[in-house]
Short mmCIF file of C-alpha atoms and ligand atoms in Angstrom, two decimals:
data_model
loop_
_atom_site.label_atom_id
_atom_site.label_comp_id
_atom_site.label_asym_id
_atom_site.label_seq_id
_atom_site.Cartn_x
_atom_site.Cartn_y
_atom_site.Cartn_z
CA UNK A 1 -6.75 -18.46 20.37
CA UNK A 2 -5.84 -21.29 18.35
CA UNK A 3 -3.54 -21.22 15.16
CA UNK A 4 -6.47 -21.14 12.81
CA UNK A 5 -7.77 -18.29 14.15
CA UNK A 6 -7.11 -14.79 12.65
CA UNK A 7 -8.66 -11.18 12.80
CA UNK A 8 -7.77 -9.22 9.84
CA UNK A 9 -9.81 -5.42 9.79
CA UNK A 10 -7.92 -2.09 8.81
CA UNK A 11 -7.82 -1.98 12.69
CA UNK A 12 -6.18 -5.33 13.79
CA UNK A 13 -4.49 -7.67 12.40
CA UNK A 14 -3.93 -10.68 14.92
CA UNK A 15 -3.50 -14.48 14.78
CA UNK A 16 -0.93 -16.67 11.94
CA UNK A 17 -3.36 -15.31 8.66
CA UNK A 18 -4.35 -17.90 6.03
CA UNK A 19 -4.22 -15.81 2.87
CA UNK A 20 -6.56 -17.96 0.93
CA UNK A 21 -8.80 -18.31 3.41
CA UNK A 22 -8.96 -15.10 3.93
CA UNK A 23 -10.21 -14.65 0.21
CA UNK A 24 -12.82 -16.62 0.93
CA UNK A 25 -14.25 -15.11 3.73
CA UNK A 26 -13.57 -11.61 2.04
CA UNK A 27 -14.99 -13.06 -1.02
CA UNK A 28 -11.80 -11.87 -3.70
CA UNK A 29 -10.35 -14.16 -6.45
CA UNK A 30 -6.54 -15.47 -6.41
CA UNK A 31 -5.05 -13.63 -9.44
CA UNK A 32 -5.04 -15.58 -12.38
CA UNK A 33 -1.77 -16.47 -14.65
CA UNK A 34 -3.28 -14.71 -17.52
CA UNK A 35 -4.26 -11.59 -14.99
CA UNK A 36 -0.38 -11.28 -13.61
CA UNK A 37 0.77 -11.85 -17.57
CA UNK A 38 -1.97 -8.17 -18.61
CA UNK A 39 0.23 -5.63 -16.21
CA UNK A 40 2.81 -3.87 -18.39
CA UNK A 41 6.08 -5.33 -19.40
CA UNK A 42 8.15 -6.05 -17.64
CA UNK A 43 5.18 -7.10 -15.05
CA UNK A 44 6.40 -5.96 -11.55
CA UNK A 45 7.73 -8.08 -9.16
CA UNK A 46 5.14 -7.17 -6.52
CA UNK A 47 2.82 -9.04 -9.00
CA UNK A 48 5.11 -11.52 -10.79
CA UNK A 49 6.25 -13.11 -7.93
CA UNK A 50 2.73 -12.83 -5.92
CA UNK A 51 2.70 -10.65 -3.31
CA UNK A 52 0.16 -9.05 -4.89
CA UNK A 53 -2.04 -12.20 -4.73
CA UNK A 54 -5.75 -11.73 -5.00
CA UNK A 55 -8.13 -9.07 -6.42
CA UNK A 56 -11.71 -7.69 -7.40
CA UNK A 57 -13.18 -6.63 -10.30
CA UNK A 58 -9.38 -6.80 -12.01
CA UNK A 59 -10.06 -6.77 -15.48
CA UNK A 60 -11.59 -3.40 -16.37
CA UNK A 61 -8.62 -2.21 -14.93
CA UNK A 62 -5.92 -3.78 -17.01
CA UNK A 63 -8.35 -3.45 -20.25
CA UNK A 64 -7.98 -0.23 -20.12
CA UNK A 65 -5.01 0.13 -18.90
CA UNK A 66 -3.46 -2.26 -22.42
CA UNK A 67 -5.80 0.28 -24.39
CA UNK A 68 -4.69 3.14 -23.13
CA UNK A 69 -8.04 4.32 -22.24
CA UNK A 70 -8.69 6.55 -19.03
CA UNK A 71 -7.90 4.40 -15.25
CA UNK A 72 -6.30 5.10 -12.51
CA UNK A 73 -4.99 3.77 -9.22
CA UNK A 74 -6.11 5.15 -5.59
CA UNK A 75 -3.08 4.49 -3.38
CA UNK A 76 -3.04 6.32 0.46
CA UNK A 77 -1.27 6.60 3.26
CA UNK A 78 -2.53 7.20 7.06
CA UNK A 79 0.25 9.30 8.63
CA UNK A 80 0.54 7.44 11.79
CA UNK A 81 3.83 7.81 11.74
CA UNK A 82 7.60 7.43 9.93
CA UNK A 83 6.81 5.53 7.27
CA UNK A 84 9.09 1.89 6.83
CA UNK A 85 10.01 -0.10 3.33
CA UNK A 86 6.47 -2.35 3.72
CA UNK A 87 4.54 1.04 3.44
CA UNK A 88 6.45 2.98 0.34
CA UNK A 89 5.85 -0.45 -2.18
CA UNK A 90 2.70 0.45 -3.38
CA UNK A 91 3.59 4.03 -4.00
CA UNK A 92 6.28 2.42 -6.25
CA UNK A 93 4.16 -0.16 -7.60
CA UNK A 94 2.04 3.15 -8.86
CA UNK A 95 4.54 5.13 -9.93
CA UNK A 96 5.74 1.70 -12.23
CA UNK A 97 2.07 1.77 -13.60
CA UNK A 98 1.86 5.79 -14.31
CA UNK A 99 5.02 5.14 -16.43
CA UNK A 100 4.10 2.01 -18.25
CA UNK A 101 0.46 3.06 -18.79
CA UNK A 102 0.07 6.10 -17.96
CA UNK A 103 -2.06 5.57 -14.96
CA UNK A 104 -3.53 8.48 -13.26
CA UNK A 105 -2.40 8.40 -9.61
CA UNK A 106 -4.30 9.46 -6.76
CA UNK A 107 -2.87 9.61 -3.22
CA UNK A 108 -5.17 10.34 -0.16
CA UNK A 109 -3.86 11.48 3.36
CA UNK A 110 -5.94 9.84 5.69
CA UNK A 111 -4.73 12.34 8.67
CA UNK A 112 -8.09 12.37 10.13
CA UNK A 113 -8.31 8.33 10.45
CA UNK A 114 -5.13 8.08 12.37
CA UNK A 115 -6.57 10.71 15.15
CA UNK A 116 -9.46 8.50 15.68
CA UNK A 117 -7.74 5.83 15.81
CA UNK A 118 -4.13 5.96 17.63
CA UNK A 119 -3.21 8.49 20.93
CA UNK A 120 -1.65 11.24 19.15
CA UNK A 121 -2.35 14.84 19.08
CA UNK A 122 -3.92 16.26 15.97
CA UNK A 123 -0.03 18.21 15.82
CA UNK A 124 1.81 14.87 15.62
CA UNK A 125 -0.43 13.41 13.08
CA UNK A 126 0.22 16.75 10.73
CA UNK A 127 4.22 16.48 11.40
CA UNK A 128 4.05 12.63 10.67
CA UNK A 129 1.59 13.99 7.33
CA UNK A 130 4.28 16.14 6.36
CA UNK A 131 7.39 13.98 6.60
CA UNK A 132 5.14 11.02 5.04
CA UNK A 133 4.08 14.00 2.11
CA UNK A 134 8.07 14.03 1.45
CA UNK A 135 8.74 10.38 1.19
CA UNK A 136 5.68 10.04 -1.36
CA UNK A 137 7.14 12.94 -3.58
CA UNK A 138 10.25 11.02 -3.29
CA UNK A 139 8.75 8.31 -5.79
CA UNK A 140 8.55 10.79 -8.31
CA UNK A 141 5.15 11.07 -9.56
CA UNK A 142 4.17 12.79 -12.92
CA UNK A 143 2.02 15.75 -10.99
CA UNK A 144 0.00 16.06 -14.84
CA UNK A 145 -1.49 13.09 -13.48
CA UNK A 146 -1.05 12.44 -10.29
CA UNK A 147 -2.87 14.31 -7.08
CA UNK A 148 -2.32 14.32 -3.18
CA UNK A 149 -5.32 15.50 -1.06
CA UNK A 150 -5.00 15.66 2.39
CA UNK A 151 -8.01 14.65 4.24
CA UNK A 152 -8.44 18.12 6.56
CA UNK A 153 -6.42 20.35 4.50
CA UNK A 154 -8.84 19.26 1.53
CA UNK A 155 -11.36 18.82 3.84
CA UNK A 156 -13.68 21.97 1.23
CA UNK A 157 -13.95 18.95 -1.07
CA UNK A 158 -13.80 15.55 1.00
CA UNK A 159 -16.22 16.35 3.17
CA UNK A 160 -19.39 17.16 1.14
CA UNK A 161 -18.21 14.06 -0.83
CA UNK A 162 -17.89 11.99 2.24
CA UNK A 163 -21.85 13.29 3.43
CA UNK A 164 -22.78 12.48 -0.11
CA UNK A 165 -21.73 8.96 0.87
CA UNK A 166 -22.27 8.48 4.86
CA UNK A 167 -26.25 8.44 4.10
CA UNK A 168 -25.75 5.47 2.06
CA UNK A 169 -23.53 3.39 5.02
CA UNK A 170 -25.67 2.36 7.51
CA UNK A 171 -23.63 1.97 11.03
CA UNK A 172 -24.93 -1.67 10.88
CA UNK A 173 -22.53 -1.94 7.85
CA UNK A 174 -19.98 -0.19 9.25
CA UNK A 175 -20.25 -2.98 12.64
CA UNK A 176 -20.56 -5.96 10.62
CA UNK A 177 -17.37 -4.88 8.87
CA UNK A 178 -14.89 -3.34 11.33
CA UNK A 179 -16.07 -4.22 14.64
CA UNK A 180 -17.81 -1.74 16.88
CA UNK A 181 -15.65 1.25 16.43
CA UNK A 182 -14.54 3.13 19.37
CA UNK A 183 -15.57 6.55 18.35
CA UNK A 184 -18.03 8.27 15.86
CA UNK A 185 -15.19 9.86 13.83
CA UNK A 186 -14.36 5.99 13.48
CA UNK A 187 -17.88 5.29 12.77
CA UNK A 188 -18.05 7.91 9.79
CA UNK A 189 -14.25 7.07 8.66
CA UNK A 190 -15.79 4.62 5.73
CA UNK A 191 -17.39 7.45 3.93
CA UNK A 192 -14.29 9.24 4.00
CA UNK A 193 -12.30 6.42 2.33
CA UNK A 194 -14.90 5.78 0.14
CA UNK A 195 -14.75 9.19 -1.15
CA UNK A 196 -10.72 8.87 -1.31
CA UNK A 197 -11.67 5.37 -3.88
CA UNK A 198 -14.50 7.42 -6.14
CA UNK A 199 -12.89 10.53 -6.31
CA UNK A 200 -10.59 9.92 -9.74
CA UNK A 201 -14.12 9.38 -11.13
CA UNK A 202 -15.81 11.91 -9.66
CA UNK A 203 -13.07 14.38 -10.51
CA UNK A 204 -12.51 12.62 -14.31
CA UNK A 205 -15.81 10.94 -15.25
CA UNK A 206 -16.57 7.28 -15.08
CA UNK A 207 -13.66 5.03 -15.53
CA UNK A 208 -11.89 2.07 -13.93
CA UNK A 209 -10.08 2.62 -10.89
CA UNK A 210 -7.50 0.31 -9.18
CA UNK A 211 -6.70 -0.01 -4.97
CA UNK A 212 -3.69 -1.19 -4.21
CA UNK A 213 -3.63 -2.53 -0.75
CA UNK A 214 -2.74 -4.71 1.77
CA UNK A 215 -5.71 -7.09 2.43
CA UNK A 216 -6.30 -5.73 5.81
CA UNK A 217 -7.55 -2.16 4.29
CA UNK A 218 -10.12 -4.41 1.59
CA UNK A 219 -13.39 -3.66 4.22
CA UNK A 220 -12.83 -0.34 3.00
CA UNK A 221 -12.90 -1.17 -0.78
CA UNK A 222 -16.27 -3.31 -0.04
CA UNK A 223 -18.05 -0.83 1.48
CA UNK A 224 -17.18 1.28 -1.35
CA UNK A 225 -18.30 -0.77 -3.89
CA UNK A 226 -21.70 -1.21 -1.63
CA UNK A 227 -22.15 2.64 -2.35
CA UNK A 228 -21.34 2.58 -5.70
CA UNK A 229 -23.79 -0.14 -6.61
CA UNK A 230 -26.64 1.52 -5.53
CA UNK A 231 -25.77 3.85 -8.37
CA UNK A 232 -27.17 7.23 -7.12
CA UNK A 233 -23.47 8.85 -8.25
CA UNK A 234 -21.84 8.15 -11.91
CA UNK A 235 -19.22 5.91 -10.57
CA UNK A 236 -18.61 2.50 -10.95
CA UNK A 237 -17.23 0.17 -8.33
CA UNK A 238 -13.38 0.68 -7.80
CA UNK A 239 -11.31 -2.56 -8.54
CA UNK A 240 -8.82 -4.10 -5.93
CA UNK A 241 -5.19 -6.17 -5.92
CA UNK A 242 -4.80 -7.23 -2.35
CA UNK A 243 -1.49 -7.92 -1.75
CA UNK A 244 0.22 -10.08 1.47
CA UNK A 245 2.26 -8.34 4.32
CA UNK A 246 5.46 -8.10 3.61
CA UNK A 247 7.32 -9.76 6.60
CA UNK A 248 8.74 -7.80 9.62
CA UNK A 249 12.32 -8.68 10.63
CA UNK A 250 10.83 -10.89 13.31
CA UNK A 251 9.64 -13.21 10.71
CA UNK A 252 6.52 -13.67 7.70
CA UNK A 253 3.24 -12.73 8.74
CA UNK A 254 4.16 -10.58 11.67
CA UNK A 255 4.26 -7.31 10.06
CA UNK A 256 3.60 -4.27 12.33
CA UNK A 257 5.64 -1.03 12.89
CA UNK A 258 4.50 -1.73 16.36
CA UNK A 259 6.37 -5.26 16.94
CA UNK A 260 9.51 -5.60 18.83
CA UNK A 261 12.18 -5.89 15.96
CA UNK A 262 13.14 -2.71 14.51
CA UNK A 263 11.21 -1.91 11.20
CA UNK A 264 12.98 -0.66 7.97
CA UNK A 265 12.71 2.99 8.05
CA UNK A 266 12.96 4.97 4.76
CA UNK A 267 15.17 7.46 6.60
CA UNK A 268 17.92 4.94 7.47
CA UNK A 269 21.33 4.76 5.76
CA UNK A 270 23.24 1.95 5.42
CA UNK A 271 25.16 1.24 8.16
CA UNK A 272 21.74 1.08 10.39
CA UNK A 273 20.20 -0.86 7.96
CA UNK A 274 23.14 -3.71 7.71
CA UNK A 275 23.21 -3.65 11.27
CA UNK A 276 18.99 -4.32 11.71
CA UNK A 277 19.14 -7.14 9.39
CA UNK A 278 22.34 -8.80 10.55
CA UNK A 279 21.33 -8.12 14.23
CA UNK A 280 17.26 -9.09 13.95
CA UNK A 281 16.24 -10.68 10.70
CA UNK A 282 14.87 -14.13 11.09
CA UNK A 283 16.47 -16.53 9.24
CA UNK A 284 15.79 -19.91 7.13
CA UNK A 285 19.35 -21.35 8.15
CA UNK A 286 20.73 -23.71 9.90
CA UNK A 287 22.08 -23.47 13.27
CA UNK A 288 25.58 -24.09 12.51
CA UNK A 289 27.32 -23.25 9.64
CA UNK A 290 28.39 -27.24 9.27
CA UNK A 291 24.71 -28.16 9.84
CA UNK A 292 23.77 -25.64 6.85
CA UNK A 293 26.49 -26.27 4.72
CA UNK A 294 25.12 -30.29 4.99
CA UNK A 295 21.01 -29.92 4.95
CA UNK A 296 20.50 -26.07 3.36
CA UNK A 297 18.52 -23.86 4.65
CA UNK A 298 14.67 -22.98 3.76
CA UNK A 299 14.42 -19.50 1.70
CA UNK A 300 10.31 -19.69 2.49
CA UNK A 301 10.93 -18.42 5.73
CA UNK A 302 14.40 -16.43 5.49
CA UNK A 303 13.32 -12.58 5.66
CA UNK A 304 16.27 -11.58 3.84
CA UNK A 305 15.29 -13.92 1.34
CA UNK A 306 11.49 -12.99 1.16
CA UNK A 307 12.47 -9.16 0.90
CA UNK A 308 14.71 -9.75 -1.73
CA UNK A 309 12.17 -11.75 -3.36
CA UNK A 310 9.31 -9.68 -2.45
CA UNK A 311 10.31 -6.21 -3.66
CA UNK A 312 14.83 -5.35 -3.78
CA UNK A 313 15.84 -8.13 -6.23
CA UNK A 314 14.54 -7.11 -9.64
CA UNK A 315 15.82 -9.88 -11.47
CA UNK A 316 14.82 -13.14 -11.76
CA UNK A 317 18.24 -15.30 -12.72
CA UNK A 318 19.57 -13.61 -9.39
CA UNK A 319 16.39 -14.63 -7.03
CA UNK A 320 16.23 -18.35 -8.17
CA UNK A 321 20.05 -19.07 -7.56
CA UNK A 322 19.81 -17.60 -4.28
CA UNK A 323 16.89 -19.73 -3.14
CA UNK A 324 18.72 -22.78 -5.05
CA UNK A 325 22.23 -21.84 -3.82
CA UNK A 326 20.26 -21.10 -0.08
CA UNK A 327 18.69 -24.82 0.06
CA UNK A 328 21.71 -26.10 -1.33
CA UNK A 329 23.78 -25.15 1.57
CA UNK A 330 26.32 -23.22 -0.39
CA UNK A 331 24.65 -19.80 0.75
CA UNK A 332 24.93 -19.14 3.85
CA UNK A 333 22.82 -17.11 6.12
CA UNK A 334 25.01 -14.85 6.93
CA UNK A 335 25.90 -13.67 3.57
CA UNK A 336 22.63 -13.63 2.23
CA UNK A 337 21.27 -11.19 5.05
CA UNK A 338 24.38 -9.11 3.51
CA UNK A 339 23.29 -9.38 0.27
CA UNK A 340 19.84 -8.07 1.36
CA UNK A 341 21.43 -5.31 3.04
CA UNK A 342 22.69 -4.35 0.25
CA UNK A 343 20.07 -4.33 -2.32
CA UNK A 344 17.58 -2.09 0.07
CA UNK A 345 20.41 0.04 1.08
CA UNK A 346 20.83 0.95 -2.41
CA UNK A 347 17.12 1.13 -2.74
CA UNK A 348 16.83 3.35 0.38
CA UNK A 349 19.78 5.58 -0.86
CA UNK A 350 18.71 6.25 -4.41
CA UNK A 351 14.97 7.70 -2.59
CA UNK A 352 16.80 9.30 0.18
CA UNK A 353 18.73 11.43 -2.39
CA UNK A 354 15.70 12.37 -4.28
CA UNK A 355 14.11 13.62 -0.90
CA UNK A 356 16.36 15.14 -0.15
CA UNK A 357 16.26 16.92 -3.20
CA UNK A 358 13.33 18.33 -2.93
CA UNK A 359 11.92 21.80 -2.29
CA UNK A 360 9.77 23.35 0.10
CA UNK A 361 6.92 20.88 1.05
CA UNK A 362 3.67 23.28 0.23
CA UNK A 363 5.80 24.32 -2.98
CA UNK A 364 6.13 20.91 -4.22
CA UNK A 365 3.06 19.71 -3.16
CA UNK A 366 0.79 22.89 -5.22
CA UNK A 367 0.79 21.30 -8.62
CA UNK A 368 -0.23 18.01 -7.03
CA UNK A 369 -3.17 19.44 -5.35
CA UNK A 370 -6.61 19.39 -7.14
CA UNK A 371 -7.46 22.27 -9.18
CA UNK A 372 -10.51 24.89 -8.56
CA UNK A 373 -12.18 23.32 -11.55
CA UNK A 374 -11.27 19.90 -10.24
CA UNK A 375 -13.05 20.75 -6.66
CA UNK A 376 -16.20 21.97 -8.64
CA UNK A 377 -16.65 19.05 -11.18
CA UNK A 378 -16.40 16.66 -7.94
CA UNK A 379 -19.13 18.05 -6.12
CA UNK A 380 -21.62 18.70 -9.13
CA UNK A 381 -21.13 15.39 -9.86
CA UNK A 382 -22.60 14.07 -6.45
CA UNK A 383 -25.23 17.22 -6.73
CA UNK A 384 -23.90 20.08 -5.04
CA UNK A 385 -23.41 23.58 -6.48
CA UNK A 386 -20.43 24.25 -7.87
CA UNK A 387 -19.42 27.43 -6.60
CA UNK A 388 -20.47 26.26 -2.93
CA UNK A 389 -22.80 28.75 -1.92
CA UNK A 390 -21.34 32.14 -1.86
N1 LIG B 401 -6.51 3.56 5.56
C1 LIG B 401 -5.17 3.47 5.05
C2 LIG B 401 -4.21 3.06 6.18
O1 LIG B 401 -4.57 3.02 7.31
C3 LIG B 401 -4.70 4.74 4.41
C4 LIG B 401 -5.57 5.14 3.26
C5 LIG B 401 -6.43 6.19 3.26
C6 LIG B 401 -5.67 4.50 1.99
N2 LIG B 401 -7.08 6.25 2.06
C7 LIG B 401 -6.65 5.25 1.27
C8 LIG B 401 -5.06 3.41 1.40
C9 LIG B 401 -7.00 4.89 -0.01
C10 LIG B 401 -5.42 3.05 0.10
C11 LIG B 401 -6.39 3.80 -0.60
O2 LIG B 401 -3.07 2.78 5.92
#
């Protein structure tokens, strides 16, 4: 393959990615100044400082949003198994959006996907479900307007939504987009995450609804938006802000629980998570503290730099000296993986102590889960009766 090259599907990310080509070929717009400057104040980092990069359809969104009108945000997870820092940021990037704006907040277990998909028993995938379940309470979202379905243990209300939708995907679609998938449960996936995308609407009436994603899951909003432009259900096309991969230890672009280097897991304290960063993280420096001290090193590629950056260094002053003090040469490696270490140790402990915190899972789950009335105003709205048929 050479360097140009890239695959980028929910189901394989390979190759060095080219982010803006890959907007081209996806067909999504590089956010605009003036889009970054709409998101409540103070605007995220995630956004500010561009790792959420690109988007569809944006505006609707942060319209009403600024108006305080009715929108919401559909952020999942697919319980594949424990979950590291790259995959808790846009649970946190939603949970800063419910409290600036009051965003509604719905989060979608995609247990089913991750059976089709990876060798694990339908038991594993429920355990990894239910430890993931804990880490997304852990954010601490407002359950008035937030709610968790889980794709089999919801399954009275995601899958007559999901047939609503499946006979408007035709598997030609679903080829052209993912690549032949390897089973029919893969095959009819689509219509499952398109229901995850439409369901705020079809639960709360027409309105604008936000995906937050990383750009390999955007086949998923597209094919959405394919089934709600045909306009045989009341919803309009979810929005998306596609945001980069935040690097692995091994170095940018290589993210994947699956790579060699350890990942960042939610569950580890702070001695393992010093001891990952100073032991793996690929680094921007020099190699000799002489040599760095003399030419600087190159924050663009530093990973303790870029998570810093990325997500665990909220303010600004503190992110620019690094990077200056880092390509000066007065920075050194060394300290500034400490300094990383730090900031998402203190990160990690502050969610650690709120899970920890918590109750029984199905108790704290029940007033996130959707309501009778909730179930019923969903299906009318794609044409089904609403006491099902009994
Ligand atoms: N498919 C996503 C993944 O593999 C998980 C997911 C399911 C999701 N439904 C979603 C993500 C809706 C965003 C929005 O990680």
């Amino acid at each position: 393959m050479s360097t140009d090259e890239f695959t980028v599907t929910p189901y394989a990310v390979e190759g060095e990615v080219d982010y803006d080509r890959l907007l081209d070929r996806f067909g999504a717009d590089e956010l605009t100044a003036e889009q970054r400057a709409k998101f409540p104040d103070p605007v995220h980092p995630l956004v500010r400082r561009g790792v959420f990069y690109a988007g569809r359809d944006l505006d609707p969104f942060l319209a009403a949003a600024d108006a305080g009108e009715p929108h919401s945000i559909v952020t999942g997870r697919g319980p594949s198994g424990p979950m590291h820092v790259g995959h808790v940021f846009p649970f946190y990037f939603a949970k800063y959006m419910q409290e600036r704006a009051g965003t509604t907040v719905y989060v979608p277990i995609s247990d089913d996907e991750k059976y089709f998909l990876k060798e694990q028993s339908l038991a594993e995938i429920t355990d990894h479900a239910r430890e993931n379940l804990r880490d997304i309470l852990a954010v601490g979202f407002d359950p008035e307007r937030t709610r968790i379905v889980l794709d089999t243990a919801d399954a009275d209300i995601v899958y007559p939504l999901a047939t609503a939708f499946a006979g408007e995907i035709t598997q030609a679609t679903v080829d052209a987009t993912y690549g032949d998938p390897e089973n029919v449960g893969l095959s009819f996936y689509p219509a499952v995450q398109a229901t995850h995308l439409l369901l705020p609407q079809l639960v709360e009436g027409r309105h604008p609804t936000l995906v937050p994603i990383a750009v390999d899951q955007d086949p998923h909003v597209r094919v959405c938006r394919d089934v709600a432009a045909k306009e045989r259900y009341p919803v309009d096309k979810p929005g998306a802000l596609l945001s980069k991969f935040l690097p692995s230890l091994e170095g940018p672009g290589k993210m994947s629980s699956s790579a060699d280097a350890p990942s960042l897991l939610l569950t580890d304290d702070r001695e393992t998570i010093r001891e990952k960063i100073l032991t793996h993280a690929y680094t921007g420096g020099r190699t000799s503290v002489a040599e760095h001290r003399e030419h600087g090193g190159d924050p663009s590629v530093d990973v303790p730099y870029q998570l810093l950056h990325s997500f665990f260094e909220d303010s600004d002053d503190r992110v620019e000296r690094f990077a200056a003090e880092y390509r000066e040469g007065t920075l050194l490696s060394g300290e500034l993986k400490e300094i990383a270490a730090e900031a998402i140790a203190d990160f990690l402990e502050a969610h650690q102590q709120r899970r920890a915190a918590l109750a029984d899972l199905d108790e704290e789950l029940a007033p996130f889960r959707l309501t009778d009335e909730e179930r019923a105003t969903a299906r009318s709205r794609v044409g089904l009766p609403d006491g099902g048929f009994g």
